[in-house]
Amino acid sequence: MTTFLEQLDKDRIPASVAIIMDGNGRWAKKQGKNRIFGHQNGVDSVDQVMEGAAAIGIKYLTLYAFSTENWNRPADEVNALMDLFVSAINSYLEKMLANNIRMVVIGDIDRLNEKTRANMQEAIDKTAGCTGMTLVLAISYSSRWEIIRAVKNIAAEVKDGKLQLDDINDDCFSNHLATKGIPDPDLLIRTSGELRISNFLMWQLSYSELYFTDVCWPEFKKENLYEAIYDFQNRERRFGKTSEQLTK
Ligand code: IPE
Ligand code: IPE
Ligand code: MG
């Protein structure tokens, strides 16, 4: 059987891939387990997908791990997730270093507890010199939070005379987002069959290819990632132009 990995065009690997890792709770519930069991099983998928993405030369992998809206979940689930972030990041650290993966975090991290924040900072610092793939963890992140923050910062710079109104353009706005320096996703994957964006990277996804799969996150492994990329490679990205213009 030919695998999706074997069928990939190695010269056209998307540079930037983002994933909404969804369906942990439903996956667990289906087998009579609690939601936290689902989150625990999602940790291995992150491990595999991170390794699989780095192996084929993806430069930026952005994972939506916790939204600002997820703070509204029951406290025991939120606390379990925070603990899981700490243990998961610790367990990934060796692999990140071995695979030259740099970790960064985007989101309103002031809302995290001290232990979780310190643990993340440690992983960020230890992997800061890695020059291979960048793993972007979106934690306590939402697009509206990010956009409001950018607008406030831009307004303050204009008020202080550091920025002129005419300087506000696509690049300027992108540079005020938490994703500054991270290329917009070429491909967005959402697992578990939900067909929505859920406040994720709304500015950055303007021209991303969208891929939805019914597979729940705890069952999404390397080959599922490669299947999504295979699908991506069979699309034509026109960016508003005509098909004929692209072949010229
Ligand atoms: C994704 O799985 C993980 C987080 C949002 C933290 P869910 O917890 O949303 O699982 P479902 O969607 O309820 O099945
Ligand atoms: C989006 O999933 C957030 C993450 C995957 C971290 P949710 O499960 O929170 O999204 P909704 O509520 O179903 O839209
Ligand atoms: Mg969900």
mmCIF file of C-alpha atoms and ligand atoms in Angstrom:
data_model
loop_
_atom_site.group_PDB
_atom_site.id
_atom_site.type_symbol
_atom_site.label_atom_id
_atom_site.label_comp_id
_atom_site.label_asym_id
_atom_site.label_seq_id
_atom_site.Cartn_x
_atom_site.Cartn_y
_atom_site.Cartn_z
ATOM 1 C CA MET A 1 0.000 0.000 0.000
ATOM 2 C CA THR A 2 1.376 3.400 -0.925
ATOM 3 C CA THR A 3 1.305 5.832 1.921
ATOM 4 C CA PHE A 4 0.416 9.506 1.702
ATOM 5 C CA LEU A 5 3.962 10.301 2.776
ATOM 6 C CA GLU A 6 5.313 8.527 -0.311
ATOM 7 C CA GLN A 7 2.927 10.428 -2.557
ATOM 8 C CA LEU A 8 3.884 13.891 -1.314
ATOM 9 C CA ASP A 9 5.701 16.292 -3.606
ATOM 10 C CA LYS A 10 8.680 17.101 -1.403
ATOM 11 C CA ASP A 11 9.266 20.357 -3.285
ATOM 12 C CA ARG A 12 5.829 21.722 -2.457
ATOM 13 C CA ILE A 13 5.530 21.165 1.274
ATOM 14 C CA PRO A 14 3.495 24.017 2.844
ATOM 15 C CA ALA A 15 5.763 26.270 4.894
ATOM 16 C CA SER A 16 3.142 27.108 7.489
ATOM 17 C CA VAL A 17 0.446 24.759 8.791
ATOM 18 C CA ALA A 18 -2.084 25.474 11.543
ATOM 19 C CA ILE A 19 -4.287 22.950 13.318
ATOM 20 C CA ILE A 20 -7.432 23.299 15.421
ATOM 21 C CA MET A 21 -6.996 20.198 17.573
ATOM 22 C CA ASP A 22 -10.620 19.337 18.313
ATOM 23 C CA GLY A 23 -12.707 16.382 19.462
ATOM 24 C CA ASN A 24 -10.873 15.165 22.551
ATOM 25 C CA GLY A 25 -14.011 15.231 24.711
ATOM 26 C CA ARG A 26 -16.282 13.477 22.236
ATOM 27 C CA TRP A 27 -13.630 10.859 21.466
ATOM 28 C CA ALA A 28 -13.370 10.018 25.186
ATOM 29 C CA LYS A 29 -17.113 10.052 25.736
ATOM 30 C CA LYS A 30 -17.632 7.556 22.896
ATOM 31 C CA GLN A 31 -15.689 5.015 24.903
ATOM 32 C CA GLY A 32 -17.342 5.805 28.195
ATOM 33 C CA LYS A 33 -14.397 7.818 29.558
ATOM 34 C CA ASN A 34 -14.300 11.372 30.885
ATOM 35 C CA ARG A 35 -13.230 14.368 28.807
ATOM 36 C CA ILE A 36 -9.863 14.640 30.529
ATOM 37 C CA PHE A 37 -8.986 11.138 29.292
ATOM 38 C CA GLY A 38 -9.458 12.560 25.792
ATOM 39 C CA HIS A 39 -7.109 15.457 26.472
ATOM 40 C CA GLN A 40 -4.493 13.064 27.884
ATOM 41 C CA ASN A 41 -4.658 11.015 24.712
ATOM 42 C CA GLY A 42 -4.274 14.134 22.585
ATOM 43 C CA VAL A 43 -0.766 14.622 23.963
ATOM 44 C CA ASP A 44 0.633 11.768 21.859
ATOM 45 C CA SER A 45 -0.984 13.189 18.719
ATOM 46 C CA VAL A 46 0.830 16.483 19.286
ATOM 47 C CA ASP A 47 4.072 14.571 19.751
ATOM 48 C CA GLN A 48 3.577 12.627 16.499
ATOM 49 C CA VAL A 49 2.348 15.536 14.419
ATOM 50 C CA MET A 50 5.186 17.770 15.617
ATOM 51 C CA GLU A 51 7.750 15.130 14.670
ATOM 52 C CA GLY A 52 5.993 14.325 11.393
ATOM 53 C CA ALA A 53 5.784 17.986 10.403
ATOM 54 C CA ALA A 54 9.459 18.649 11.143
ATOM 55 C CA ALA A 55 10.456 15.512 9.217
ATOM 56 C CA ILE A 56 8.987 16.747 5.918
ATOM 57 C CA GLY A 57 10.276 20.302 6.263
ATOM 58 C CA ILE A 58 7.272 22.271 7.492
ATOM 59 C CA LYS A 59 8.756 25.495 8.866
ATOM 60 C CA TYR A 60 5.926 26.674 11.119
ATOM 61 C CA LEU A 61 3.368 24.473 12.879
ATOM 62 C CA THR A 62 0.738 26.386 14.845
ATOM 63 C CA LEU A 63 -1.432 24.373 17.229
ATOM 64 C CA TYR A 64 -4.609 25.738 18.839
ATOM 65 C CA ALA A 65 -4.442 24.227 22.302
ATOM 66 C CA PHE A 66 -6.677 26.501 24.394
ATOM 67 C CA SER A 67 -8.900 29.410 23.393
ATOM 68 C CA THR A 68 -9.855 32.419 25.507
ATOM 69 C CA GLU A 69 -13.396 30.978 25.425
ATOM 70 C CA ASN A 70 -12.120 27.685 26.873
ATOM 71 C CA TRP A 71 -11.624 29.547 30.189
ATOM 72 C CA ASN A 72 -15.413 29.232 30.510
ATOM 73 C CA ARG A 73 -15.250 25.438 30.812
ATOM 74 C CA PRO A 74 -15.729 23.745 34.220
ATOM 75 C CA ALA A 75 -12.853 24.547 36.567
ATOM 76 C CA ASP A 76 -11.764 20.917 36.932
ATOM 77 C CA GLU A 77 -11.347 20.574 33.166
ATOM 78 C CA VAL A 78 -9.446 23.890 32.918
ATOM 79 C CA ASN A 79 -7.155 22.878 35.793
ATOM 80 C CA ALA A 80 -6.531 19.456 34.260
ATOM 81 C CA LEU A 81 -5.632 21.096 30.955
ATOM 82 C CA MET A 82 -3.191 23.495 32.635
ATOM 83 C CA ASP A 83 -1.485 20.575 34.417
ATOM 84 C CA LEU A 84 -1.421 18.653 31.166
ATOM 85 C CA PHE A 85 0.279 21.564 29.347
ATOM 86 C CA VAL A 86 3.053 21.480 31.947
ATOM 87 C CA SER A 87 3.627 17.718 31.750
ATOM 88 C CA ALA A 88 3.252 17.606 27.962
ATOM 89 C CA ILE A 89 5.706 20.441 27.327
ATOM 90 C CA ASN A 90 8.200 18.749 29.656
ATOM 91 C CA SER A 91 7.800 15.492 27.776
ATOM 92 C CA TYR A 92 8.271 17.230 24.377
ATOM 93 C CA LEU A 93 11.334 19.185 25.399
ATOM 94 C CA GLU A 94 13.900 16.508 24.613
ATOM 95 C CA LYS A 95 12.300 15.814 21.251
ATOM 96 C CA MET A 96 12.187 19.495 20.406
ATOM 97 C CA LEU A 97 15.882 19.869 21.133
ATOM 98 C CA ALA A 98 16.768 16.662 19.266
ATOM 99 C CA ASN A 99 14.755 17.792 16.232
ATOM 100 C CA ASN A 100 15.964 21.414 16.326
ATOM 101 C CA ILE A 101 12.416 22.677 17.041
ATOM 102 C CA ARG A 102 11.907 26.127 18.530
ATOM 103 C CA MET A 103 8.798 26.630 20.663
ATOM 104 C CA VAL A 104 6.911 29.903 20.927
ATOM 105 C CA VAL A 105 3.558 30.722 22.518
ATOM 106 C CA ILE A 106 0.865 33.126 21.319
ATOM 107 C CA GLY A 107 -2.032 34.162 23.540
ATOM 108 C CA ASP A 108 -3.065 36.066 26.621
ATOM 109 C CA ILE A 109 -0.623 34.227 28.854
ATOM 110 C CA ASP A 110 -1.091 36.635 31.745
ATOM 111 C CA ARG A 111 -4.219 34.611 32.494
ATOM 112 C CA LEU A 112 -2.231 31.400 33.020
ATOM 113 C CA ASN A 113 -1.213 30.330 36.487
ATOM 114 C CA GLU A 114 2.373 31.004 37.514
ATOM 115 C CA LYS A 115 3.464 27.365 37.275
ATOM 116 C CA THR A 116 2.162 26.884 33.754
ATOM 117 C CA ARG A 117 3.598 30.189 32.586
ATOM 118 C CA ALA A 118 7.017 29.523 34.104
ATOM 119 C CA ASN A 119 7.119 26.054 32.581
ATOM 120 C CA MET A 120 6.303 27.423 29.147
ATOM 121 C CA GLN A 121 8.886 30.167 29.467
ATOM 122 C CA GLU A 122 11.511 27.579 30.312
ATOM 123 C CA ALA A 123 10.751 25.584 27.158
ATOM 124 C CA ILE A 124 10.719 28.792 25.097
ATOM 125 C CA ASP A 125 14.125 29.800 26.486
ATOM 126 C CA LYS A 126 15.696 26.351 26.113
ATOM 127 C CA THR A 127 14.616 25.983 22.486
ATOM 128 C CA ALA A 128 15.253 29.625 21.507
ATOM 129 C CA GLY A 129 18.437 28.713 19.614
ATOM 130 C CA CYS A 130 16.803 25.966 17.524
ATOM 131 C CA THR A 131 16.746 26.811 13.841
ATOM 132 C CA GLY A 132 14.553 24.064 12.358
ATOM 133 C CA MET A 133 10.764 24.117 12.620
ATOM 134 C CA THR A 134 8.994 26.640 14.844
ATOM 135 C CA LEU A 135 6.190 25.157 16.954
ATOM 136 C CA VAL A 136 3.675 27.886 17.766
ATOM 137 C CA LEU A 137 1.374 26.984 20.645
ATOM 138 C CA ALA A 138 -1.800 29.066 20.784
ATOM 139 C CA ILE A 139 -2.764 29.027 24.446
ATOM 140 C CA SER A 140 -5.347 31.369 25.970
ATOM 141 C CA TYR A 141 -5.512 32.670 22.419
ATOM 142 C CA SER A 142 -8.307 34.147 20.382
ATOM 143 C CA SER A 143 -8.262 36.155 17.226
ATOM 144 C CA ARG A 144 -10.484 38.925 18.626
ATOM 145 C CA TRP A 145 -8.215 39.283 21.663
ATOM 146 C CA GLU A 146 -5.240 39.577 19.324
ATOM 147 C CA ILE A 147 -6.893 42.036 16.922
ATOM 148 C CA ILE A 148 -8.169 44.330 19.703
ATOM 149 C CA ARG A 149 -4.689 44.359 21.226
ATOM 150 C CA ALA A 150 -3.142 45.237 17.863
ATOM 151 C CA VAL A 151 -5.645 48.071 17.288
ATOM 152 C CA LYS A 152 -4.916 49.505 20.747
ATOM 153 C CA ASN A 153 -1.156 49.377 20.168
ATOM 154 C CA ILE A 154 -1.441 50.959 16.736
ATOM 155 C CA ALA A 155 -3.719 53.710 18.091
ATOM 156 C CA ALA A 156 -1.245 54.423 20.899
ATOM 157 C CA GLU A 157 1.651 54.675 18.433
ATOM 158 C CA VAL A 158 -0.305 57.075 16.225
ATOM 159 C CA LYS A 159 -1.243 59.159 19.264
ATOM 160 C CA ASP A 160 2.403 59.343 20.325
ATOM 161 C CA GLY A 161 3.457 60.331 16.820
ATOM 162 C CA LYS A 162 5.526 57.155 16.338
ATOM 163 C CA LEU A 163 3.332 55.990 13.472
ATOM 164 C CA GLN A 164 1.561 57.917 10.712
ATOM 165 C CA LEU A 165 -1.985 56.991 9.649
ATOM 166 C CA ASP A 166 -0.739 56.342 6.115
ATOM 167 C CA ASP A 167 1.756 53.803 7.432
ATOM 168 C CA ILE A 168 -1.070 51.485 8.507
ATOM 169 C CA ASN A 169 -1.205 48.755 5.878
ATOM 170 C CA ASP A 170 -1.267 44.937 5.715
ATOM 171 C CA ASP A 171 2.336 44.557 6.829
ATOM 172 C CA CYS A 172 2.025 47.072 9.638
ATOM 173 C CA PHE A 173 -1.088 45.343 10.978
ATOM 174 C CA SER A 174 0.476 41.871 10.714
ATOM 175 C CA ASN A 175 3.472 43.150 12.639
ATOM 176 C CA HIS A 176 1.247 44.189 15.541
ATOM 177 C CA LEU A 177 -0.277 40.725 15.900
ATOM 178 C CA ALA A 178 0.993 38.000 18.244
ATOM 179 C CA THR A 179 2.046 36.079 15.133
ATOM 180 C CA LYS A 180 4.526 38.771 14.062
ATOM 181 C CA GLY A 181 7.248 37.100 11.984
ATOM 182 C CA ILE A 182 5.248 33.886 11.520
ATOM 183 C CA PRO A 183 4.059 33.382 7.931
ATOM 184 C CA ASP A 184 0.292 33.097 7.430
ATOM 185 C CA PRO A 185 -0.844 29.451 7.333
ATOM 186 C CA ASP A 186 -0.865 27.873 3.894
ATOM 187 C CA LEU A 187 -3.079 25.148 5.278
ATOM 188 C CA LEU A 188 -5.528 25.025 8.195
ATOM 189 C CA ILE A 189 -6.629 21.629 9.482
ATOM 190 C CA ARG A 190 -9.540 21.120 11.874
ATOM 191 C CA THR A 191 -10.253 17.700 13.313
ATOM 192 C CA SER A 192 -13.488 16.157 14.652
ATOM 193 C CA GLY A 193 -15.885 17.206 11.888
ATOM 194 C CA GLU A 194 -16.637 20.734 13.131
ATOM 195 C CA LEU A 195 -16.813 23.256 10.297
ATOM 196 C CA ARG A 196 -15.861 26.542 11.937
ATOM 197 C CA ILE A 197 -12.912 28.738 12.837
ATOM 198 C CA SER A 198 -13.731 29.286 16.554
ATOM 199 C CA ASN A 199 -11.892 32.597 16.879
ATOM 200 C CA PHE A 200 -8.597 31.300 15.479
ATOM 201 C CA LEU A 201 -6.196 33.386 13.328
ATOM 202 C CA MET A 202 -8.964 35.262 11.523
ATOM 203 C CA TRP A 203 -6.631 37.785 9.900
ATOM 204 C CA GLN A 204 -3.935 35.235 9.096
ATOM 205 C CA LEU A 205 -6.287 32.661 7.511
ATOM 206 C CA SER A 206 -7.432 35.050 4.748
ATOM 207 C CA TYR A 207 -5.928 32.888 1.992
ATOM 208 C CA SER A 208 -5.307 29.592 3.767
ATOM 209 C CA GLU A 209 -6.572 26.347 2.311
ATOM 210 C CA LEU A 210 -9.062 24.781 4.733
ATOM 211 C CA TYR A 211 -9.098 21.054 5.431
ATOM 212 C CA PHE A 212 -11.673 19.375 7.651
ATOM 213 C CA THR A 213 -11.589 15.774 8.791
ATOM 214 C CA ASP A 214 -13.972 13.724 10.933
ATOM 215 C CA VAL A 215 -11.011 12.130 12.718
ATOM 216 C CA CYS A 216 -10.882 13.272 16.363
ATOM 217 C CA TRP A 217 -7.624 14.725 17.643
ATOM 218 C CA PRO A 218 -6.539 11.732 19.798
ATOM 219 C CA GLU A 219 -6.614 9.593 16.638
ATOM 220 C CA PHE A 220 -4.920 12.109 14.342
ATOM 221 C CA LYS A 221 -1.357 10.901 13.694
ATOM 222 C CA LYS A 222 1.447 11.490 11.179
ATOM 223 C CA GLU A 223 -0.239 9.786 8.268
ATOM 224 C CA ASN A 224 -3.393 11.890 8.830
ATOM 225 C CA LEU A 225 -1.215 15.006 8.582
ATOM 226 C CA TYR A 226 0.336 13.703 5.370
ATOM 227 C CA GLU A 227 -3.129 12.969 3.958
ATOM 228 C CA ALA A 228 -4.120 16.598 4.605
ATOM 229 C CA ILE A 229 -0.964 17.833 2.890
ATOM 230 C CA TYR A 230 -1.564 15.509 -0.044
ATOM 231 C CA ASP A 231 -5.039 17.044 -0.377
ATOM 232 C CA PHE A 232 -3.504 20.535 -0.157
ATOM 233 C CA GLN A 233 -1.046 19.720 -2.936
ATOM 234 C CA ASN A 234 -3.917 18.910 -5.269
ATOM 235 C CA ARG A 235 -5.504 22.325 -4.936
ATOM 236 C CA GLU A 236 -4.937 25.447 -6.996
ATOM 237 C CA ARG A 237 -4.334 28.610 -4.970
ATOM 238 C CA ARG A 238 -5.351 31.536 -7.132
ATOM 239 C CA PHE A 239 -5.185 34.491 -4.717
ATOM 240 C CA GLY A 240 -7.877 36.260 -6.706
ATOM 241 C CA LYS A 241 -6.285 35.679 -10.109
ATOM 242 C CA THR A 242 -7.565 33.437 -12.885
ATOM 243 C CA SER A 243 -6.296 29.938 -13.429
ATOM 244 C CA GLU A 244 -4.785 31.007 -16.782
ATOM 245 C CA GLN A 245 -2.737 33.738 -15.155
ATOM 246 C CA LEU A 246 -1.094 31.239 -12.836
ATOM 247 C CA THR A 247 0.358 29.040 -15.569
ATOM 248 C CA LYS A 248 1.990 31.967 -17.398
HETATM 249 C C1 IPE B 1 -10.172 20.087 21.902
HETATM 250 O O1 IPE B 1 -11.091 19.099 22.268
HETATM 251 C C2 IPE B 1 -9.294 20.515 23.051
HETATM 252 C C3 IPE B 1 -9.618 21.815 23.632
HETATM 253 C C4 IPE B 1 -10.499 22.667 23.157
HETATM 254 C C5 IPE B 1 -8.881 22.214 24.804
HETATM 255 P P1 IPE B 1 -12.436 19.450 22.975
HETATM 256 O O2 IPE B 1 -12.237 19.479 24.435
HETATM 257 O O3 IPE B 1 -13.050 20.679 22.403
HETATM 258 O O4 IPE B 1 -13.326 18.190 22.596
HETATM 259 P P2 IPE B 1 -14.844 18.194 22.076
HETATM 260 O O5 IPE B 1 -14.907 19.143 20.928
HETATM 261 O O6 IPE B 1 -15.684 18.635 23.225
HETATM 262 O O7 IPE B 1 -15.095 16.784 21.670
HETATM 263 C C1 IPE B 2 -11.473 25.375 19.570
HETATM 264 O O1 IPE B 2 -12.160 24.237 19.972
HETATM 265 C C2 IPE B 2 -10.338 25.641 20.492
HETATM 266 C C3 IPE B 2 -9.290 24.637 20.513
HETATM 267 C C4 IPE B 2 -9.179 23.590 19.751
HETATM 268 C C5 IPE B 2 -8.256 24.869 21.472
HETATM 269 P P1 IPE B 2 -13.512 24.340 20.810
HETATM 270 O O2 IPE B 2 -13.985 22.953 21.002
HETATM 271 O O3 IPE B 2 -13.315 25.167 22.011
HETATM 272 O O4 IPE B 2 -14.455 25.134 19.804
HETATM 273 P P2 IPE B 2 -16.039 25.271 19.742
HETATM 274 O O5 IPE B 2 -16.483 25.772 21.074
HETATM 275 O O6 IPE B 2 -16.597 23.910 19.475
HETATM 276 O O7 IPE B 2 -16.294 26.203 18.619
HETATM 277 MG MG MG B 3 -14.249 21.048 20.837
#
